Amino acid sequence: MYLFGLVLQLGASIIPYYLCGMMDKKVRVRFAPSPTGGLHLGGVRTVLFNYLFAKHHGGDFIVRIEDTDQTRFVAGAEAYIFECLAWCGLTPDESPLHGGPHAPYRQSERKAMYSQYAMQLVQNGQAYYAFDTPEELDAKRKEFPNFQYNYQHRTGLRNSLMLSEAETQLLLQNGTPWVIRIKMPDNEDIRFTDMIRGDVHFNSSQSDDKVLLKADGMPTYHLAVVVDDYLMQITHAFRGEEWLPSAPVHVLLWQYLFGLQHMPQWAHLPLILKPDGNGKLSKRDGDRLGFPVFAMNWTDPRTNDFAQGFRERGFLPEAFVNMLAMLGWNDGTGQEIFSLPELIERFSMDRVHKGGAKFDFEKAKWFNQEWIKNTPVQHYSAQVKLLFEQAGILITNDTQFETVLHLVKERCIVLNDFVQQAAFFFATPQNIDIAAIKPKWDEKKNQFFLELIRAFELTTLWQHDELEKELKEMAAAHQLKPGELMLPLRIMLVGGKFGPGVFDIAGIIGREATISRITHTLQLLQA
RNA sequence: GGAGCGUUGGUCAAGGGGUUAAGACACCUCCCUUUCACGGAGGAAUCACGGGUUCGAUUCCCGUACGCUCUACCA
């Protein structure tokens, strides 16, 4: 007996509270987006934390589509969400796309399941029918400055609380539109423990009588989330902080319907804020400040409104995920670069922040640069090759292409930078920055390069060291400093003041191209 | 308005009664590099405010301010 107690105590001190009592249950989390548009940074981060937590604990990650509002249905949005997840490498264990034992995973297809629970609440006096029209409600809102459908006002409205049983039945039989609302208890303390914020409590009177079942027979989020989390055996529920104020409704629903002991542990994630000023980061901020907010390109089919994605901006999914993980979480060691498997291993809820984080695109770019730099080019060369082809540059030699990518990769922040940084390896530069050469150009240098061409024509070993040696020796003979020659030569070969070492470039583009580019620029300088 | 949640440099953040208050991004200077970048060395810059508790508070408590979120038959 004594020993048993000791073991329990020990156990309690080691195991986080949010896993206590869950030891026998497999961890199951869900991401529950509504398919109304592009997938936002914050959405992906919610997915990520769900995923990391589940995988860290060997659990399941479920995606459930919350499409209970048919007026907001957007064609293609669901497919887009799954494509984003696939791009990020966050594969669901169960979803409408991947199937699973709790199908269907679209709430619109689960419509029939919800009403029985709403009815049960009505039966138990925990919810009621309301017949008020939207117009009547609007009128009330105008009449009272802070109108809420609550203990204060529900007596003055048209609902089964006020109507007699017969009147209610008559209205129902006549086909009068109705909704079911939860009856929020008066002045009750509702509390729960949030994994991130600890004990949170609300007074029940503060919330209004939320609609549970809409006039079209669909549940609202409030009912659907509770019913489905129960049916799908969700153990931990992550969502944005904006949901905190409606949590008491959900806690109450759990208490009424399934019992608090089955309620998942809640975690309300801090918000991702706009870089300047305050407030939630929105697509609008991205447009304004020139950075993507969505994971991938998204065009709203209704408005044709286009939003650029991180993927198309040239981000590696590894970098995108890494950057998102660090927005609100860190492992305490100062390490910032993590692969997905590392994140899974290190992730823990007790290191998730409470406060929101302003999104910093500069830092996001740094993550991508690090990933480009530290990843073998083979990993992304196919994608970069496509970028070259889009720019009208055909790549024929893959081995040489990858050599070039490797040579320039630390100069690239996004994948698209490779085109600018390496196009001149495969195509003669169209624009030569003559203005950068001209001020210090003279006949002496002209003669030098003329002679350099002749020497290059005869060079036997066309490679870096040999070419450098030749230029230096010839510079000495002409009483010129190599430094005065390097920049002109670079511009002749590259077109501008960028790129890797000049002799590396000459070595790769070959004798013919090197000579012809020098000749061409010399002609331009003559003109 | 109400309620809830939050607040360490410009940004992300570590720390958590005694520290010169880590580190990263960005910025500035220098070194390396005969371009740019990478790399290296430095610099500037912070505990929102006011009360407690304490020998001592950035850290604990209480207020205040500020910010955000919610306040739909949207999620």
Coordinates of C-alpha atoms (C1' of nucleotides) in Angstrom, one line a residue:
Chain A
M1 CA 0.0 0.0 0.0
Y2 CA 2.7 2.4 1.1
L3 CA 4.9 1.4 -1.8
F4 CA 2.1 1.9 -4.3
G5 CA 1.5 5.4 -3.1
L6 CA 5.1 6.2 -3.4
V7 CA 5.2 5.0 -7.0
L8 CA 2.2 7.1 -7.8
Q9 CA 3.9 10.2 -6.3
L10 CA 7.1 9.5 -8.2
G11 CA 5.1 9.1 -11.3
A12 CA 3.3 12.3 -10.8
S13 CA 6.4 14.3 -10.4
I14 CA 7.9 13.0 -13.6
I15 CA 5.0 12.8 -16.0
P16 CA 3.5 16.1 -17.1
Y17 CA 0.0 16.6 -15.7
Y18 CA -1.5 16.6 -19.1
L19 CA -0.5 13.1 -19.7
C20 CA -1.7 11.9 -16.3
G21 CA -4.7 9.7 -16.6
M22 CA -3.9 9.4 -20.3
M23 CA -1.2 6.9 -20.0
D24 CA -3.5 4.1 -21.1
K25 CA -4.8 6.1 -24.1
K26 CA -3.1 6.7 -27.3
V27 CA -2.5 10.4 -28.0
R28 CA -4.8 11.6 -30.7
V29 CA -4.9 15.2 -31.9
R30 CA -6.7 16.9 -34.7
F31 CA -6.3 19.9 -37.0
A32 CA -9.7 21.1 -37.9
P33 CA -9.6 23.7 -40.6
S34 CA -12.6 25.2 -42.3
P35 CA -12.0 25.1 -46.0
T36 CA -12.6 28.7 -46.7
G37 CA -9.4 29.9 -48.3
G38 CA -5.6 29.6 -48.3
L39 CA -3.7 28.1 -45.4
H40 CA -2.2 30.8 -43.3
L41 CA 1.1 30.7 -41.4
G42 CA -0.7 30.4 -38.1
G43 CA -2.7 27.5 -39.4
V44 CA 0.4 25.7 -40.5
R45 CA 1.9 26.3 -37.1
T46 CA -1.2 24.9 -35.4
V47 CA -0.8 21.8 -37.6
L48 CA 2.8 21.6 -36.7
F49 CA 2.4 21.7 -33.0
N50 CA -0.4 19.2 -33.3
Y51 CA 1.8 17.0 -35.3
L52 CA 4.9 17.4 -33.2
F53 CA 3.0 16.6 -30.0
A54 CA 1.3 13.6 -31.5
K55 CA 4.4 12.1 -33.0
H56 CA 6.5 12.9 -29.9
H57 CA 4.1 10.8 -27.9
G58 CA 3.7 8.1 -30.6
G59 CA 0.1 9.3 -31.3
D60 CA -2.1 10.0 -34.2
F61 CA -2.6 13.2 -36.2
I62 CA -6.1 13.6 -37.6
V63 CA -7.4 16.2 -40.0
R64 CA -11.1 16.9 -39.9
I65 CA -12.7 19.4 -42.2
E66 CA -15.0 21.8 -40.5
D67 CA -17.3 22.7 -43.3
T68 CA -20.5 23.3 -41.4
D69 CA -21.0 26.7 -43.0
Q70 CA -22.0 26.0 -46.5
T71 CA -22.3 29.7 -47.3
R72 CA -18.5 30.0 -46.9
F73 CA -17.6 26.9 -49.0
V74 CA -14.7 27.6 -51.3
A75 CA -14.0 25.3 -54.1
G76 CA -10.5 23.8 -54.1
A77 CA -9.7 25.0 -50.6
E78 CA -9.7 21.5 -49.1
A79 CA -7.5 20.1 -51.7
Y80 CA -5.2 23.1 -51.3
I81 CA -4.9 22.4 -47.5
F82 CA -3.9 18.8 -48.1
E83 CA -1.3 19.9 -50.7
C84 CA 0.1 22.3 -48.2
L85 CA 0.4 19.5 -45.6
A86 CA 2.0 17.2 -48.1
W87 CA 4.5 19.9 -49.0
C88 CA 5.4 20.5 -45.4
G89 CA 5.7 16.7 -44.8
L90 CA 3.1 16.7 -42.2
T91 CA 1.1 13.7 -43.2
P92 CA -2.2 13.0 -41.4
D93 CA -2.9 9.5 -40.1
E94 CA -6.6 10.0 -40.7
S95 CA -8.4 12.5 -42.9
P96 CA -11.0 12.6 -45.6
L97 CA -8.1 12.1 -48.0
H98 CA -6.3 9.4 -46.0
G99 CA -9.3 7.6 -44.6
G100 CA -9.5 6.1 -41.2
P101 CA -11.7 4.3 -38.7
H102 CA -13.7 7.4 -37.8
A103 CA -14.8 8.4 -41.3
P104 CA -16.3 10.5 -42.6
Y105 CA -13.9 13.3 -41.7
R106 CA -15.9 16.1 -43.2
Q107 CA -18.5 17.6 -40.8
S108 CA -20.9 18.2 -43.7
E109 CA -21.0 14.5 -44.2
R110 CA -21.5 13.9 -40.5
K111 CA -24.5 16.2 -40.4
A112 CA -26.9 13.5 -39.2
M113 CA -24.8 12.7 -36.1
Y114 CA -25.2 16.0 -34.4
S115 CA -28.9 16.6 -33.9
Q116 CA -29.4 13.8 -31.5
Y117 CA -26.9 15.4 -29.1
A118 CA -28.6 18.7 -29.5
M119 CA -32.0 17.0 -28.7
Q120 CA -30.5 15.3 -25.7
L121 CA -29.5 18.7 -24.3
V122 CA -33.0 20.1 -25.0
Q123 CA -34.5 17.1 -23.2
N124 CA -32.3 17.7 -20.2
G125 CA -33.1 21.4 -20.1
Q126 CA -29.6 22.3 -21.0
A127 CA -30.6 23.8 -24.3
Y128 CA -33.7 25.1 -25.9
Y129 CA -35.4 25.9 -29.2
A130 CA -35.2 29.5 -30.4
F131 CA -37.4 30.9 -33.1
D132 CA -36.1 34.4 -33.4
T133 CA -35.4 35.5 -36.9
P134 CA -32.1 37.2 -37.8
E135 CA -34.0 40.4 -38.3
E136 CA -35.5 40.3 -34.8
L137 CA -32.1 39.6 -33.3
D138 CA -30.6 42.5 -35.3
A139 CA -33.4 44.8 -33.9
K140 CA -32.5 43.7 -30.4
R141 CA -28.8 44.4 -31.0
K142 CA -29.8 47.9 -32.1
E143 CA -32.0 48.4 -29.2
F144 CA -29.5 47.3 -26.6
P145 CA -25.9 48.5 -26.9
N146 CA -24.3 45.2 -25.8
F147 CA -27.1 42.8 -26.6
Q148 CA -26.4 39.2 -25.8
Y149 CA -28.7 36.2 -26.1
N150 CA -28.3 35.4 -22.4
Y151 CA -30.0 35.1 -19.0
Q152 CA -30.8 38.8 -19.2
H153 CA -32.5 38.9 -22.6
R154 CA -33.6 35.3 -23.3
T155 CA -36.9 35.8 -21.4
G156 CA -37.9 38.5 -23.8
L157 CA -37.3 36.5 -26.9
R158 CA -39.2 33.8 -28.8
N159 CA -37.9 30.5 -27.5
S160 CA -39.1 27.3 -25.9
L161 CA -38.0 28.6 -22.5
M162 CA -40.8 31.3 -22.7
L163 CA -43.3 29.5 -24.8
S164 CA -45.6 26.8 -23.5
E165 CA -44.9 23.3 -24.6
A166 CA -48.0 23.4 -26.9
E167 CA -46.9 26.7 -28.5
T168 CA -43.4 25.3 -29.1
Q169 CA -44.8 22.2 -30.7
L170 CA -47.1 24.2 -32.9
L171 CA -44.3 26.3 -34.1
L172 CA -42.2 23.2 -34.8
Q173 CA -45.0 21.6 -36.7
N174 CA -45.7 24.6 -38.7
G175 CA -42.2 24.5 -40.0
T176 CA -41.1 27.7 -38.3
P177 CA -37.4 28.0 -38.6
W178 CA -35.7 27.2 -35.4
V179 CA -32.2 26.8 -33.9
I180 CA -31.1 25.2 -30.7
R181 CA -29.2 27.3 -28.2
I182 CA -27.3 26.2 -25.2
K183 CA -28.8 27.6 -22.0
M184 CA -25.8 29.0 -20.2
P185 CA -26.1 28.6 -16.4
D186 CA -26.3 31.7 -14.3
N187 CA -23.2 32.7 -12.4
E188 CA -21.3 29.5 -12.4
D189 CA -17.6 29.2 -12.3
I190 CA -16.3 27.2 -15.3
R191 CA -12.7 26.3 -15.1
F192 CA -10.2 24.1 -17.0
T193 CA -6.5 23.6 -17.2
D194 CA -4.9 24.8 -20.4
M195 CA -1.7 23.1 -21.3
I196 CA -0.1 26.4 -22.0
R197 CA -1.8 28.8 -19.7
G198 CA -2.6 26.7 -16.7
D199 CA -5.8 27.2 -14.8
V200 CA -8.3 29.4 -16.7
H201 CA -11.7 30.3 -15.4
F202 CA -14.7 32.1 -16.6
N203 CA -18.1 33.0 -15.2
S204 CA -20.8 31.2 -17.1
S205 CA -22.9 34.4 -17.2
Q206 CA -20.3 36.0 -19.5
S207 CA -21.1 33.9 -22.4
D208 CA -24.3 34.2 -24.4
D209 CA -26.5 31.3 -25.3
K210 CA -24.6 30.1 -28.3
V211 CA -26.4 28.5 -31.2
L212 CA -25.6 24.8 -31.3
L213 CA -27.8 23.6 -34.2
K214 CA -28.5 26.0 -37.0
A215 CA -31.7 26.5 -38.9
D216 CA -30.4 24.5 -41.8
G217 CA -29.8 21.5 -39.5
M218 CA -26.0 21.9 -39.4
P219 CA -24.2 22.2 -36.1
T220 CA -22.2 25.2 -35.3
Y221 CA -18.5 24.8 -34.5
H222 CA -19.3 24.7 -30.8
L223 CA -21.4 21.6 -31.0
A224 CA -19.5 19.9 -33.8
V225 CA -16.1 20.3 -32.2
V226 CA -17.2 18.7 -29.0
V227 CA -19.2 15.8 -30.6
D228 CA -16.5 15.0 -33.1
D229 CA -13.6 15.3 -30.6
Y230 CA -15.5 12.8 -28.5
L231 CA -16.4 10.5 -31.3
M232 CA -12.9 10.6 -32.7
Q233 CA -11.4 10.1 -29.3
I234 CA -9.3 13.2 -29.4
T235 CA -7.1 13.4 -26.3
H236 CA -5.5 16.8 -26.8
A237 CA -7.0 19.7 -28.6
F238 CA -4.8 22.5 -29.9
R239 CA -6.2 25.7 -31.4
G240 CA -5.5 29.4 -31.6
E241 CA -5.8 31.7 -28.7
E242 CA -8.8 33.4 -30.3
W243 CA -10.8 30.4 -29.1
L244 CA -10.2 30.9 -25.5
P245 CA -13.3 33.0 -24.8
S246 CA -15.6 30.3 -26.2
A247 CA -13.9 27.5 -24.3
P248 CA -16.4 27.6 -21.4
V249 CA -19.2 26.7 -23.8
H250 CA -17.2 23.7 -24.9
V251 CA -16.3 22.7 -21.4
L252 CA -20.0 22.9 -20.5
L253 CA -21.0 20.8 -23.5
W254 CA -18.4 18.2 -22.5
Q255 CA -19.8 18.1 -19.0
Y256 CA -23.4 17.8 -20.3
L257 CA -22.8 15.3 -23.1
F258 CA -19.9 13.1 -22.4
G259 CA -18.4 13.8 -19.0
L260 CA -15.4 16.0 -18.2
Q261 CA -13.2 13.0 -17.7
H262 CA -13.3 12.4 -21.4
M263 CA -12.6 15.9 -22.4
P264 CA -9.4 16.5 -24.2
Q265 CA -6.7 18.6 -22.7
W266 CA -6.9 22.0 -24.2
A267 CA -4.0 24.0 -25.5
H268 CA -4.6 27.6 -26.8
L269 CA -1.7 28.5 -28.9
P270 CA -0.4 32.1 -28.9
L271 CA -1.1 34.1 -32.0
I272 CA 1.3 35.1 -34.7
L273 CA 1.2 38.9 -34.9
K274 CA 1.9 41.3 -37.7
P275 CA 5.5 42.6 -37.8
D276 CA 4.6 46.2 -37.4
G277 CA 2.0 47.5 -35.1
N278 CA -0.2 45.0 -33.4
G279 CA -2.8 42.4 -34.1
K280 CA -3.1 39.1 -35.8
L281 CA -1.0 38.6 -38.9
S282 CA -3.2 38.7 -42.0
K283 CA -2.8 38.2 -45.7
R284 CA -3.3 41.9 -46.0
D285 CA -0.1 42.5 -44.0
G286 CA 1.9 40.3 -46.4
D287 CA 0.6 42.2 -49.4
R288 CA 1.4 45.5 -47.7
L289 CA 4.9 44.5 -46.5
G290 CA 5.8 42.2 -49.4
F291 CA 6.0 38.8 -48.0
P292 CA 3.9 35.6 -48.2
V293 CA 1.5 34.7 -45.5
F294 CA 0.1 31.5 -47.0
A295 CA 2.0 28.3 -47.3
M296 CA 1.5 28.0 -51.1
N297 CA 0.1 30.3 -53.8
W298 CA -3.6 30.7 -53.4
T299 CA -6.1 32.4 -55.7
D300 CA -9.6 32.9 -54.3
P301 CA -11.9 31.5 -56.9
R302 CA -14.7 34.0 -56.0
T303 CA -12.7 37.2 -56.1
N304 CA -9.6 36.1 -58.1
D305 CA -7.6 37.6 -55.3
F306 CA -4.1 36.2 -55.4
A307 CA -1.8 35.5 -52.5
Q308 CA 1.8 34.4 -52.9
G309 CA 2.9 31.3 -51.0
F310 CA 6.2 30.5 -49.2
R311 CA 6.7 27.6 -51.5
E312 CA 6.6 29.7 -54.7
R313 CA 8.6 32.4 -53.0
G314 CA 11.4 29.8 -53.0
F315 CA 11.3 28.4 -49.5
L316 CA 12.3 24.9 -48.7
P317 CA 9.6 23.1 -46.7
E318 CA 12.2 22.2 -44.1
A319 CA 13.0 25.8 -43.5
F320 CA 9.4 26.9 -43.5
V321 CA 8.5 24.2 -40.9
N322 CA 11.7 25.0 -38.9
M323 CA 10.9 28.7 -38.8
L324 CA 7.3 28.1 -37.7
A325 CA 8.4 25.8 -34.9
M326 CA 10.5 28.5 -33.5
L327 CA 7.7 31.0 -33.4
G328 CA 6.4 30.3 -29.9
W329 CA 8.6 27.4 -29.0
N330 CA 12.3 26.7 -28.4
D331 CA 14.1 23.8 -26.7
G332 CA 16.0 26.0 -24.3
T333 CA 19.5 25.2 -25.7
G334 CA 19.8 28.1 -28.1
Q335 CA 19.7 25.7 -31.1
E336 CA 17.6 27.1 -33.9
I337 CA 18.0 24.8 -36.8
F338 CA 16.0 21.7 -36.5
S339 CA 14.9 19.0 -38.9
L340 CA 11.4 17.6 -38.5
P341 CA 12.6 14.4 -36.8
E342 CA 14.6 16.5 -34.4
L343 CA 11.6 18.7 -33.7
I344 CA 9.5 15.6 -33.0
E345 CA 12.1 14.4 -30.6
R346 CA 12.6 17.6 -28.7
F347 CA 9.1 19.1 -28.8
S348 CA 7.4 19.6 -25.5
M349 CA 4.4 21.7 -24.5
D350 CA 5.9 23.2 -21.4
R351 CA 8.3 25.2 -23.6
V352 CA 5.5 26.8 -25.7
H353 CA 5.1 30.5 -25.0
K354 CA 2.1 32.2 -23.7
G355 CA 2.6 35.5 -25.6
G356 CA 2.1 36.1 -29.3
A357 CA 5.1 36.5 -31.6
K358 CA 5.5 39.1 -34.2
F359 CA 6.3 37.5 -37.5
D360 CA 9.7 38.6 -38.9
F361 CA 10.3 37.9 -42.5
E362 CA 14.0 38.7 -42.3
K363 CA 14.4 35.9 -39.8
A364 CA 12.3 33.6 -42.0
K365 CA 14.7 34.3 -44.8
W366 CA 17.6 33.5 -42.6
F367 CA 16.1 30.1 -41.8
N368 CA 15.8 29.4 -45.5
Q369 CA 19.3 30.5 -46.3
E370 CA 20.6 28.2 -43.6
W371 CA 18.7 25.3 -45.1
I372 CA 19.8 26.0 -48.6
K373 CA 23.4 26.3 -47.4
N374 CA 23.3 23.1 -45.3
T375 CA 21.3 20.9 -47.6
P376 CA 23.0 18.9 -50.4
V377 CA 22.0 20.5 -53.7
Q378 CA 20.7 17.2 -55.0
H379 CA 17.8 17.7 -52.6
Y380 CA 16.5 20.7 -54.5
S381 CA 18.2 20.7 -57.8
A382 CA 15.2 19.4 -59.7
Q383 CA 13.1 22.2 -58.4
V384 CA 15.7 24.8 -59.2
K385 CA 16.1 23.3 -62.7
L386 CA 12.4 24.0 -63.2
L387 CA 13.0 27.6 -62.2
F388 CA 15.8 27.9 -64.8
E389 CA 13.6 26.5 -67.5
Q390 CA 10.9 29.0 -66.6
A391 CA 13.5 31.6 -67.1
G392 CA 14.2 30.2 -70.5
I393 CA 17.4 28.5 -69.7
L394 CA 17.6 24.9 -70.6
I395 CA 19.8 22.6 -68.5
T396 CA 21.4 19.7 -70.3
N397 CA 24.1 18.6 -68.0
D398 CA 22.7 17.7 -64.6
T399 CA 26.1 17.0 -63.0
Q400 CA 27.5 20.3 -64.1
F401 CA 24.3 22.0 -63.0
E402 CA 24.7 20.6 -59.5
T403 CA 28.3 21.6 -59.4
V404 CA 27.3 25.2 -60.2
L405 CA 24.5 25.1 -57.6
H406 CA 26.9 24.0 -55.0
L407 CA 29.3 26.8 -55.9
V408 CA 26.6 29.5 -55.5
K409 CA 24.3 28.2 -52.9
E410 CA 25.6 30.3 -50.0
R411 CA 24.7 33.3 -51.9
C412 CA 21.0 32.3 -52.2
I413 CA 18.4 33.2 -49.7
V414 CA 15.5 31.7 -51.6
L415 CA 15.5 29.0 -54.3
N416 CA 14.6 31.6 -56.9
D417 CA 17.9 33.4 -56.2
F418 CA 19.8 30.6 -58.0
V419 CA 18.6 31.9 -61.4
Q420 CA 20.1 35.3 -60.8
Q421 CA 23.2 33.8 -59.2
A422 CA 24.0 31.1 -61.8
A423 CA 22.2 31.9 -65.1
F424 CA 25.4 33.2 -66.6
F425 CA 26.9 29.7 -66.3
F426 CA 24.5 28.5 -68.9
A427 CA 23.6 31.5 -71.0
T428 CA 25.6 34.5 -72.2
P429 CA 24.7 37.4 -70.0
Q430 CA 22.4 39.8 -71.8
N431 CA 23.2 42.9 -69.8
I432 CA 26.8 43.8 -69.2
D433 CA 27.3 46.4 -66.6
I434 CA 29.7 48.5 -68.7
A435 CA 29.2 51.5 -66.5
A436 CA 31.1 49.7 -63.7
I437 CA 34.1 49.2 -65.9
K438 CA 34.3 52.4 -68.0
P439 CA 35.4 54.9 -65.4
K440 CA 38.7 53.1 -64.9
W441 CA 39.1 51.7 -68.4
D442 CA 42.0 52.7 -70.6
E443 CA 43.9 51.5 -73.7
K444 CA 46.5 49.8 -71.5
K445 CA 43.8 47.5 -70.1
N446 CA 42.3 47.0 -73.5
Q447 CA 45.7 45.8 -74.7
F448 CA 46.0 43.5 -71.7
F449 CA 42.7 41.8 -72.4
L450 CA 43.5 41.4 -76.1
E451 CA 46.6 39.6 -75.1
L452 CA 44.8 37.6 -72.5
I453 CA 42.5 36.3 -75.1
R454 CA 45.5 35.1 -77.2
A455 CA 47.0 33.5 -74.1
F456 CA 43.7 31.8 -73.2
E457 CA 43.5 30.4 -76.7
L458 CA 46.7 28.5 -76.0
T459 CA 46.1 27.5 -72.4
T460 CA 46.5 23.7 -72.2
L461 CA 45.0 23.0 -68.8
W462 CA 41.7 24.9 -68.7
Q463 CA 41.2 25.1 -65.0
H464 CA 41.1 27.5 -62.1
D465 CA 44.7 27.6 -60.9
E466 CA 46.2 27.6 -64.3
L467 CA 44.0 30.5 -65.5
E468 CA 44.7 32.6 -62.4
K469 CA 48.4 32.0 -62.8
E470 CA 48.3 33.2 -66.4
L471 CA 46.4 36.3 -65.6
K472 CA 48.7 37.2 -62.8
E473 CA 51.9 36.7 -64.8
M474 CA 50.5 38.7 -67.7
A475 CA 49.4 41.5 -65.3
A476 CA 52.9 41.7 -64.0
A477 CA 54.3 41.9 -67.5
H478 CA 51.9 44.8 -68.2
Q479 CA 52.7 46.4 -64.9
L480 CA 49.1 46.2 -63.9
K481 CA 47.7 45.2 -60.5
P482 CA 45.6 42.0 -60.7
G483 CA 43.0 43.8 -58.6
E484 CA 42.4 46.3 -61.4
L485 CA 41.7 43.5 -63.8
M486 CA 39.6 41.2 -61.7
L487 CA 36.5 43.3 -61.7
P488 CA 36.4 44.0 -65.4
L489 CA 37.0 40.3 -66.1
R490 CA 34.2 39.4 -63.7
I491 CA 31.8 41.8 -65.4
M492 CA 32.8 40.4 -68.8
L493 CA 32.0 36.9 -67.8
V494 CA 29.0 37.5 -65.4
G495 CA 27.5 40.8 -66.5
G496 CA 27.7 42.4 -63.1
K497 CA 29.3 42.5 -59.7
F498 CA 28.3 39.2 -58.3
G499 CA 28.9 35.5 -58.4
P500 CA 31.6 33.2 -57.1
G501 CA 35.3 33.3 -57.9
V502 CA 36.1 34.6 -61.4
F503 CA 38.4 31.7 -62.2
D504 CA 35.9 29.2 -61.0
I505 CA 33.5 30.7 -63.4
A506 CA 35.9 30.7 -66.3
G507 CA 36.8 27.1 -65.5
I508 CA 33.3 26.0 -65.7
I509 CA 32.0 28.0 -68.7
G510 CA 35.0 26.9 -70.7
R511 CA 37.5 28.4 -73.1
E512 CA 35.2 29.3 -75.9
A513 CA 32.6 31.1 -73.8
T514 CA 35.2 32.9 -71.7
I515 CA 37.0 34.2 -74.8
S516 CA 33.8 35.2 -76.6
R517 CA 32.5 37.0 -73.6
I518 CA 35.7 39.0 -73.2
T519 CA 35.7 39.8 -76.9
H520 CA 32.1 40.9 -76.8
T521 CA 32.6 43.3 -73.9
L522 CA 35.8 44.7 -75.4
Q523 CA 33.7 45.6 -78.4
L524 CA 31.1 47.2 -76.2
L525 CA 33.8 49.3 -74.5
Q526 CA 35.1 50.4 -77.8
A527 CA 31.8 51.7 -78.9
Chain B
rG1 C1' -18.4 48.7 -22.9
rG2 C1' -17.6 43.5 -20.8
rA3 C1' -14.7 39.2 -20.2
rG4 C1' -10.4 36.5 -21.0
rC5 C1' -5.3 36.3 -22.2
rG6 C1' -0.7 38.5 -22.5
rU7 C1' 3.9 42.1 -21.7
rU8 C1' 12.6 40.4 -21.2
rG9 C1' 16.7 44.8 -26.8
rG10 C1' 13.7 46.9 -33.2
rU11 C1' 12.3 41.3 -33.8
rC12 C1' 12.6 36.0 -32.1
rA13 C1' 14.1 34.7 -27.3
rA14 C1' 17.1 32.1 -22.7
rG15 C1' 17.0 32.9 -17.6
rG16 C1' 13.7 33.0 -13.0
rG17 C1' 15.0 36.0 -5.7
rG18 C1' 21.9 37.8 -5.8
rU19 C1' 24.1 37.0 -13.3
rU20 C1' 28.7 41.7 -16.5
rA21 C1' 20.6 39.5 -18.1
rA22 C1' 22.6 33.9 -22.8
rG23 C1' 21.9 33.2 -27.9
rA24 C1' 19.8 34.3 -32.9
rC25 C1' 17.8 37.8 -36.8
rA26 C1' 18.3 42.8 -38.4
rC27 C1' 21.7 47.2 -37.8
rC28 C1' 26.9 49.3 -37.4
rU29 C1' 32.5 48.7 -37.4
rC30 C1' 36.6 45.7 -38.6
rC31 C1' 39.1 41.1 -40.6
rC32 C1' 38.9 37.4 -44.6
rU33 C1' 37.7 37.7 -49.8
rU34 C1' 41.0 42.0 -55.7
rU35 C1' 32.7 41.4 -56.6
rC36 C1' 28.8 39.6 -53.7
rA37 C1' 28.0 36.1 -50.2
rC38 C1' 29.9 32.6 -46.6
rG39 C1' 33.1 32.7 -42.3
rG40 C1' 35.5 35.4 -38.1
rA41 C1' 36.1 39.5 -34.3
rG42 C1' 33.7 43.5 -32.0
rG43 C1' 29.7 47.4 -31.1
rA44 C1' 25.1 49.6 -30.0
rA45 C1' 20.4 48.1 -27.8
rU46 C1' 16.3 45.2 -23.1
rC47 C1' 13.5 43.1 -18.0
rA48 C1' 6.1 48.4 -19.3
rC49 C1' 5.0 51.3 -14.7
rG50 C1' 3.7 51.8 -9.4
rG51 C1' 3.3 49.6 -4.8
rG52 C1' 4.4 45.6 -1.6
rU53 C1' 7.1 40.7 0.3
rU54 C1' 12.5 40.4 1.0
rC55 C1' 18.9 41.9 3.4
rG56 C1' 18.1 41.9 -2.0
rA57 C1' 13.5 41.8 -7.1
rU58 C1' 13.7 41.3 -14.1
rU59 C1' 12.2 36.8 -11.3
rC60 C1' 7.0 36.2 -6.1
rC61 C1' 2.2 39.1 -4.8
rC62 C1' -1.2 43.2 -5.7
rG63 C1' -2.6 47.1 -8.6
rU64 C1' -2.0 50.3 -13.0
rA65 C1' -0.9 51.1 -18.0
rC66 C1' -0.6 49.1 -22.7
rG67 C1' -1.7 45.4 -26.3
rC68 C1' -4.4 41.5 -28.2
rU69 C1' -8.5 38.1 -28.7
rC70 C1' -13.6 37.2 -28.3
rU71 C1' -18.3 39.4 -27.7
rA72 C1' -22.6 36.0 -35.4
rC73 C1' -27.6 30.7 -37.2
rC74 C1' -18.2 32.2 -39.0
rA75 C1' -14.9 29.1 -37.8

